Coordinates of C-alpha atoms in Angstrom, one line a residue:
Chain A
M1 CA -10.9 -25.4 21.0
E2 CA -12.3 -24.8 17.6
I3 CA -9.8 -22.8 15.5
T4 CA -11.8 -20.5 13.3
D5 CA -10.5 -18.5 10.4
Q6 CA -10.8 -15.4 12.5
L7 CA -8.6 -16.9 15.2
L8 CA -6.1 -18.0 12.6
N9 CA -6.0 -14.5 11.2
A10 CA -5.5 -13.0 14.6
Y11 CA -2.7 -15.5 15.2
I12 CA -0.7 -14.4 12.1
D13 CA -1.4 -10.8 13.0
G14 CA 0.0 -11.2 16.5
E15 CA -3.3 -10.3 18.1
L16 CA -3.7 -13.3 20.5
N17 CA -2.7 -13.7 24.1
S18 CA 0.0 -16.3 24.9
E19 CA -2.5 -18.9 26.1
T20 CA -4.6 -18.9 22.9
R21 CA -1.4 -18.7 20.8
L22 CA 0.0 -21.9 22.4
S23 CA -3.3 -23.8 21.9
I24 CA -3.1 -22.9 18.2
E25 CA 0.5 -24.0 17.9
L26 CA -0.2 -27.3 19.6
E27 CA -3.1 -27.9 17.2
L28 CA -0.9 -27.0 14.2
K29 CA 1.6 -29.7 15.0
S30 CA -0.9 -32.4 14.1
N31 CA -3.5 -30.7 11.9
K32 CA -2.4 -30.7 8.3
E33 CA -5.4 -28.8 7.0
L34 CA -4.7 -26.0 9.5
Q35 CA -1.1 -25.9 8.4
I36 CA -2.1 -25.4 4.8
K37 CA -4.5 -22.6 5.8
L38 CA -1.8 -20.9 7.8
N39 CA 0.7 -21.2 5.0
N40 CA -1.7 -19.7 2.5
L41 CA -2.5 -16.8 4.8
K42 CA 1.2 -16.1 5.3
K43 CA 1.8 -16.4 1.5
V44 CA -0.9 -13.8 0.8
N45 CA 0.7 -11.5 3.4
K46 CA 4.1 -11.9 1.7
L47 CA 2.7 -11.2 -1.7
L48 CA 0.9 -8.1 -0.5
A49 CA 4.1 -6.8 1.1
L50 CA 5.9 -7.4 -2.2
A51 CA 3.2 -5.7 -4.3
F52 CA 3.0 -2.6 -2.0
P53 CA 6.5 -1.7 -0.8
I54 CA 7.1 1.6 1.0
S55 CA 8.8 4.2 -1.1
E56 CA 10.7 7.2 0.3
N57 CA 10.8 8.8 -3.1
I58 CA 7.9 11.2 -2.9
P59 CA 7.0 13.0 -6.1
E60 CA 8.0 16.6 -6.1
K61 CA 4.4 17.7 -7.1
L62 CA 3.0 16.3 -3.9
I63 CA 5.6 18.2 -1.8
N64 CA 5.1 21.4 -3.8
N65 CA 1.3 21.1 -3.4
L66 CA 1.7 20.6 0.3
N67 CA 3.8 23.8 0.6
N68 CA 1.4 25.8 -1.6
V69 CA -1.6 24.8 0.5
Q70 CA 0.2 25.6 3.7
E71 CA 1.1 29.0 2.3
K72 CA -2.5 29.8 1.5
S73 CA -3.7 28.6 4.9
A74 CA -1.0 30.7 6.6
D75 CA -1.9 33.7 4.6
I76 CA -5.4 33.8 6.1
I77 CA -4.1 33.2 9.6
N78 CA -1.4 36.0 9.2
I79 CA -3.9 38.6 8.1
N80 CA -6.2 37.7 11.0
R81 CA -3.3 38.0 13.4
T82 CA -2.2 41.4 12.0
K83 CA -5.7 42.8 12.4
Q84 CA -5.6 41.7 16.1
S85 CA -2.3 43.3 16.7
K86 CA -3.4 46.6 15.3
T87 CA -5.1 47.3 18.6
N88 CA -1.9 46.6 20.5
K89 CA -0.6 49.7 22.3
T90 CA 2.4 48.3 24.0
F91 CA 4.9 49.2 21.3
S92 CA 6.4 52.3 22.9
N93 CA 6.9 50.4 26.2
W94 CA 8.4 47.3 24.6
Y95 CA 10.4 48.5 21.6
P96 CA 13.5 49.7 23.5
T97 CA 13.5 46.4 25.4
A98 CA 13.2 44.5 22.2
I99 CA 16.2 46.2 20.7
A100 CA 18.2 45.6 23.8
A101 CA 17.1 42.0 23.7
S102 CA 18.2 41.8 20.1
I103 CA 21.6 43.1 20.8
M104 CA 22.0 40.8 23.8
L105 CA 20.8 37.9 21.9
V106 CA 23.2 38.5 19.0
L107 CA 26.0 38.9 21.5
G108 CA 24.9 35.6 23.0
I109 CA 25.2 34.1 19.5
L110 CA 28.7 35.5 19.1
I111 CA 29.8 34.2 22.4
G112 CA 29.3 30.7 21.2
S113 CA 25.7 29.6 21.1
N114 CA 24.9 26.9 18.6
L115 CA 23.2 29.3 16.3
N116 CA 26.4 31.0 15.1
F117 CA 25.3 30.8 11.5
L118 CA 23.7 34.2 12.0
T119 CA 27.0 35.9 11.6
P120 CA 29.8 34.9 9.2
D121 CA 32.5 36.4 11.4
S122 CA 32.3 35.8 15.1
K123 CA 34.5 38.8 15.7
N124 CA 31.9 41.2 14.4
S125 CA 30.4 43.7 16.8
A126 CA 26.8 43.2 17.8
M127 CA 25.6 46.1 15.6
L128 CA 27.4 44.7 12.5
A129 CA 25.9 41.3 13.2
M130 CA 22.5 42.9 12.9
T131 CA 23.0 43.2 9.2
I132 CA 22.4 40.0 7.3
Q133 CA 24.8 39.9 4.4
P134 CA 24.6 37.6 1.3
N135 CA 27.2 35.2 2.7
N136 CA 25.0 34.5 5.6
A137 CA 22.9 31.3 5.6
L138 CA 19.8 33.3 6.7
Y139 CA 20.2 35.7 3.7
S140 CA 19.2 33.2 1.1
V141 CA 16.2 32.0 3.1
L142 CA 14.9 35.6 3.3
E143 CA 15.6 36.2 -0.3
T144 CA 14.1 33.1 -1.8
T145 CA 11.8 31.2 0.6
P146 CA 8.0 31.7 0.5
S147 CA 6.3 32.4 3.8
S148 CA 5.3 29.2 5.7
S149 CA 7.9 27.0 3.9
I150 CA 10.4 25.5 6.2
I151 CA 14.1 25.4 5.3
E152 CA 16.7 23.4 7.1
L153 CA 20.0 25.3 7.3
S154 CA 23.2 23.3 7.0
N155 CA 24.7 23.5 10.3
P156 CA 27.1 20.5 10.4
D157 CA 28.6 21.1 13.9
N158 CA 25.3 21.4 15.7
D159 CA 21.8 20.2 15.9
K160 CA 19.2 20.8 13.2
V161 CA 18.2 24.4 12.5
F162 CA 15.0 25.3 10.7
V163 CA 14.1 28.7 9.4
K164 CA 10.5 29.6 8.4
P165 CA 9.6 33.0 7.0
I166 CA 6.2 33.9 8.5
L167 CA 5.0 36.9 6.5
S168 CA 6.2 39.6 4.2
F169 CA 5.2 43.3 4.3
K170 CA 6.2 46.6 3.0
S171 CA 7.5 49.1 5.5
N172 CA 6.4 52.7 5.7
T173 CA 9.9 53.7 4.4
G174 CA 9.4 51.6 1.3
H175 CA 11.5 48.6 2.3
F176 CA 10.3 45.0 2.1
C177 CA 10.4 43.3 5.4
R178 CA 9.9 39.7 6.6
E179 CA 9.0 38.1 9.9
F180 CA 10.7 34.7 10.4
D181 CA 11.1 31.9 13.0
I182 CA 14.3 30.1 13.7
N183 CA 13.9 26.8 15.5
S184 CA 16.4 24.4 16.8
E185 CA 16.6 21.9 19.6
A186 CA 18.2 24.5 21.8
K187 CA 16.5 27.8 20.8
N188 CA 13.3 29.1 19.3
M189 CA 13.6 32.7 18.0
T190 CA 11.3 35.1 16.1
G191 CA 12.7 38.1 14.2
V192 CA 11.9 40.7 11.7
A193 CA 14.4 41.9 9.0
C194 CA 14.0 44.5 6.3
R195 CA 15.7 44.6 2.9
Q196 CA 18.0 47.6 2.4
S197 CA 18.9 49.4 -0.8
D198 CA 22.4 47.8 -0.6
L199 CA 20.6 44.4 -0.8
S200 CA 21.5 43.3 2.8
W201 CA 18.7 42.5 5.2
N202 CA 18.7 44.6 8.4
L203 CA 17.6 42.8 11.5
E204 CA 15.0 45.0 13.1
V205 CA 14.4 42.7 16.0
L206 CA 15.2 39.1 17.0
L207 CA 13.8 37.6 20.2
E208 CA 14.2 34.2 21.8
N209 CA 11.2 32.4 23.2
S210 CA 11.7 31.2 26.7
R211 CA 11.3 27.4 26.7
H212 CA 13.5 25.6 29.1
S213 CA 16.6 26.4 31.3
T214 CA 17.9 29.8 30.5
D215 CA 21.3 30.4 29.0
E216 CA 23.1 33.2 30.8
N217 CA 24.3 34.6 27.5
S218 CA 20.8 35.0 26.1
F219 CA 17.9 37.2 26.8
E220 CA 14.7 35.3 26.8
L221 CA 11.1 36.3 27.0
A222 CA 7.9 34.3 27.6
S223 CA 6.5 33.4 24.2
D224 CA 3.3 35.5 24.6
R225 CA 5.5 38.5 25.4
V226 CA 7.7 37.7 22.3
E227 CA 4.6 37.7 20.1
E228 CA 3.4 40.9 21.6
V229 CA 6.7 42.7 21.0
I230 CA 7.0 41.3 17.5
N231 CA 3.5 42.4 16.7
S232 CA 4.2 45.8 18.0
V233 CA 7.3 46.1 15.9
I234 CA 5.5 44.9 12.8
D235 CA 2.6 47.4 13.4
E236 CA 5.1 50.2 13.7
L237 CA 7.0 49.2 10.6
M238 CA 4.2 48.0 8.3
L239 CA 2.7 50.4 5.7
D240 CA -0.7 48.6 5.3
N241 CA -1.3 44.9 5.1
P242 CA 0.9 41.8 4.7
I243 CA 1.9 41.0 1.1
S244 CA -0.2 38.2 -0.4
A245 CA 1.3 34.9 -1.3
E246 CA 0.9 35.7 -4.9
N247 CA 2.7 39.0 -4.7
E248 CA 5.3 37.6 -2.5
K249 CA 6.0 34.9 -5.1
F250 CA 6.4 37.6 -7.7
L251 CA 8.8 39.5 -5.5
I252 CA 10.9 36.5 -4.8
N253 CA 11.1 35.7 -8.5
N254 CA 12.1 39.3 -9.2
N255 CA 14.7 39.7 -6.5
W256 CA 12.4 41.9 -4.4
K257 CA 11.9 44.5 -7.0
R258 CA 8.6 46.2 -6.5
F259 CA 5.5 44.8 -8.1
D260 CA 3.4 47.9 -8.4
Chain R
M1 CA 2.4 32.1 14.9
N2 CA 1.1 29.2 12.9
D3 CA 2.9 26.7 15.1
E4 CA 0.1 24.2 14.7
L5 CA 0.4 24.5 10.9
T6 CA 4.2 24.0 11.1
V7 CA 3.9 20.9 13.3
I8 CA 1.2 19.4 11.0
H9 CA 3.3 20.2 7.9
R10 CA 6.2 18.3 9.3
E11 CA 4.1 15.4 10.5
I12 CA 2.5 15.0 7.1
I13 CA 5.9 15.0 5.3
D14 CA 7.0 12.2 7.7
L15 CA 3.8 10.3 7.1
L16 CA 3.7 10.7 3.3
P17 CA 5.5 7.5 2.4
R18 CA 3.0 5.4 4.4
L19 CA 0.0 7.5 3.3
R20 CA 1.0 6.9 -0.3
R21 CA 1.3 3.2 0.2
F22 CA -2.1 3.1 1.9
A23 CA -3.6 5.1 -0.9
Y24 CA -2.0 2.8 -3.5
S25 CA -3.4 -0.2 -1.8
L26 CA -6.9 1.4 -2.0
T27 CA -6.8 2.8 -5.5
G28 CA -4.6 0.1 -7.1
N29 CA -2.7 2.5 -9.3
Q30 CA -0.2 5.2 -8.6
D31 CA -1.8 8.2 -10.3
D32 CA -5.1 7.8 -8.4
A33 CA -3.1 7.1 -5.2
D34 CA -1.2 10.4 -5.6
D35 CA -4.5 12.3 -6.3
L36 CA -5.9 10.8 -3.1
C37 CA -2.8 11.7 -1.2
Q38 CA -3.0 15.3 -2.5
A39 CA -6.7 15.6 -1.6
T40 CA -5.9 14.2 1.8
T41 CA -3.0 16.5 2.6
E42 CA -5.0 19.5 1.4
K43 CA -7.9 18.6 3.7
V44 CA -5.6 18.0 6.6
L45 CA -3.9 21.4 6.3
K46 CA -7.2 23.2 5.8
N47 CA -8.6 21.5 8.9
A48 CA -5.4 21.9 10.9
D49 CA -7.3 23.7 13.7
K50 CA -9.6 20.8 14.1
W51 CA -6.9 18.3 15.0
N52 CA -7.2 17.3 18.6
D53 CA -3.6 16.5 19.6
N54 CA -4.9 13.9 22.1
K55 CA -5.6 11.8 19.1
Q56 CA -3.0 10.0 17.1
F57 CA -2.1 12.1 14.1
D58 CA -1.7 9.2 11.7
H59 CA -5.1 7.8 12.6
W60 CA -6.7 11.2 11.9
V61 CA -4.9 11.5 8.5
F62 CA -5.7 7.9 7.5
R63 CA -9.4 8.4 8.4
I64 CA -9.5 11.5 6.2
A65 CA -7.9 9.5 3.4
K66 CA -10.5 6.7 3.9
N67 CA -13.4 9.1 3.9
L68 CA -12.2 10.9 0.7
W69 CA -11.6 7.6 -1.0
I70 CA -15.1 6.4 -0.2
D71 CA -16.7 9.8 -1.1
Q72 CA -14.9 10.8 -4.2
F73 CA -13.2 7.7 -5.7
R74 CA -16.0 5.2 -5.0
A75 CA -18.4 7.7 -6.6
K76 CA -16.5 7.4 -9.9
K77 CA -18.0 4.0 -10.7
V78 CA -16.7 4.1 -14.2
R79 CA -13.2 3.9 -12.9
G80 CA -14.0 0.8 -10.8
H81 CA -11.2 -0.5 -8.7
N82 CA -8.8 -0.9 -11.6
I83 CA -5.7 -2.3 -10.2
D84 CA -2.8 -1.7 -12.5
I85 CA -1.4 -5.2 -12.2
D86 CA 1.1 -4.9 -15.0
S87 CA 2.7 -1.8 -13.6
I88 CA 2.8 -3.3 -10.1
T89 CA 4.6 -6.4 -11.3
E90 CA 6.9 -4.5 -13.6
N91 CA 7.9 -2.2 -10.7
L92 CA 8.7 -5.3 -8.7
N93 CA 10.7 -6.9 -11.3
E94 CA 12.8 -3.8 -11.5
L95 CA 13.5 -4.0 -7.8
S96 CA 14.2 -7.7 -7.7
H97 CA 14.0 -10.7 -10.0
N98 CA 11.1 -12.7 -8.8
E99 CA 10.5 -16.3 -9.7
P100 CA 7.9 -16.6 -12.5
E101 CA 5.8 -18.5 -10.0
T102 CA 5.8 -15.6 -7.6
N103 CA 4.8 -13.2 -10.4
L104 CA 1.9 -15.5 -11.3
L105 CA 0.7 -15.7 -7.7
L106 CA 1.0 -12.0 -7.3
R107 CA -1.1 -11.3 -10.4
Q108 CA -3.7 -13.7 -9.1
V109 CA -3.9 -12.1 -5.7
L110 CA -4.0 -8.6 -7.1
S111 CA -6.7 -9.6 -9.4
K112 CA -8.7 -10.9 -6.5
M113 CA -8.3 -7.6 -4.7
E114 CA -10.8 -6.2 -7.2
D115 CA -13.4 -8.6 -5.8
L116 CA -13.1 -7.1 -2.3
T117 CA -15.6 -4.7 -0.9
E118 CA -14.5 -1.3 0.2
D119 CA -14.6 -2.3 3.8
Q120 CA -12.5 -5.4 3.1
R121 CA -10.0 -3.4 1.0
L122 CA -9.6 -0.9 3.8
L123 CA -8.7 -3.6 6.3
I124 CA -6.3 -5.3 4.0
G125 CA -4.6 -1.9 3.5
L126 CA -4.5 -1.0 7.1
I127 CA -3.6 -4.4 8.7
A128 CA -1.9 -6.6 6.1
I129 CA -0.1 -3.8 4.3
E130 CA 0.3 -1.0 6.9
G131 CA 0.7 -3.4 9.8
Y132 CA -1.8 -1.6 12.1
S133 CA -3.2 -3.5 15.1
Y134 CA -6.9 -4.5 15.1
K135 CA -7.5 -1.8 17.7
D136 CA -5.8 0.9 15.7
A137 CA -7.6 -0.1 12.5
A138 CA -10.9 -0.1 14.5
D139 CA -10.1 3.4 15.7
I140 CA -9.2 4.7 12.1
L141 CA -12.4 3.1 10.6
E142 CA -14.6 3.9 13.6
I143 CA -15.9 0.4 13.8
P144 CA -15.8 -2.2 16.6
V145 CA -12.8 -4.6 16.9
G146 CA -15.1 -7.6 16.4
T147 CA -16.1 -6.2 13.0
V148 CA -12.5 -5.7 12.1
M149 CA -11.8 -9.4 12.8
S150 CA -14.8 -10.8 10.8
R151 CA -14.3 -8.5 7.8
L152 CA -10.5 -9.1 7.7
S153 CA -11.0 -12.8 7.9
R154 CA -13.5 -12.7 5.0
A155 CA -11.2 -10.5 2.9
R156 CA -8.2 -12.9 3.4
T157 CA -10.4 -15.8 2.5
V158 CA -11.1 -14.1 -0.9
L159 CA -7.4 -13.5 -1.5
V160 CA -6.3 -17.0 -0.4
S161 CA -8.8 -18.4 -2.9
A162 CA -6.6 -16.8 -5.6
I163 CA -3.5 -18.9 -4.8
N164 CA -5.1 -22.1 -3.5
L165 CA -1.8 -23.7 -2.5
K166 CA -1.8 -27.4 -2.0
D167 CA 1.1 -28.6 0.2

């Protein structure tokens, strides 16, 4: 068998079947010229690996740019989604259920789900737990994280928990509100909270998306139903349109003091 | 609720170290590599709705990087393929103390990289540096596996000529 350069390359790249590989290895035992060729190819591979090592240190500007682009893309999608939901008429039917679901869900959290970061004190009543105070991990996300950025909450006892603000808007009572997602291995939730004059965030609604086996302490809804309810709540609360990424940035930098 | 965008955002973050290395192997210097990475990730996010999740995400991203490199960076002929050999070898010496002979061979190989055609450089980047299989590289570059084999072999012949070892 003639051992071409292509075959020798395929040999060092591990692309050959065992039969061809064995033929090459047999030939290599006695063929000095082939041995030199092979060594040279291996040497080049080693040098390339040396010259281009993988680095886990990603420059901050690349990550920031990624977040900014995602923010802009999300802005467009959010505005489209809100326009769609304006035609939604199910609010009156669903809102009481949504509130009930929120309360049950928060109770579920208090009873010992793995998302207990939502309340600093597990002895709080359900209604108290619906206010997000500054000592709550979720509070700083709502205060400081731009929409579409994902923040991992420190939750050392349990699995990873990610929070992502979705959009910000001004309510018809003059409060700033934010829709957000909470994702973990066990639960996916979507909620809306509005910032109060005492600086706390009031949880208007928090629903869990049904995904897998249900937990008897939680109240789950199919994800399209969750979206429908959340859209209804936002439609009811929102004054006009979602706040743009630029204005949201201004608000975050100015502790949610009005920009107009 | 932008689930696609969230998934893609996470996937890109995970892929960034490899994407940067691939970009580095194409552009030959870190600044251009980061510009290429930035352009690639922007395009990926803006086209998030076009990603078909039956396809491998990394293949899609590397293909976008490849097309951008060919379209934008190759067009800047004045830049050429300047490989910043000094900075590559300096970085290496910070990480480990190479033998002077290794440094010399490295400089020779990197300098030969400049003689490679775009197609050859892409295959060295994908297979020799990123460790993709011939099939995966063929998928990313949208060429037949046979073409991968012949181009890669020619590319390695050029690089081997730089070290010309005699045992």
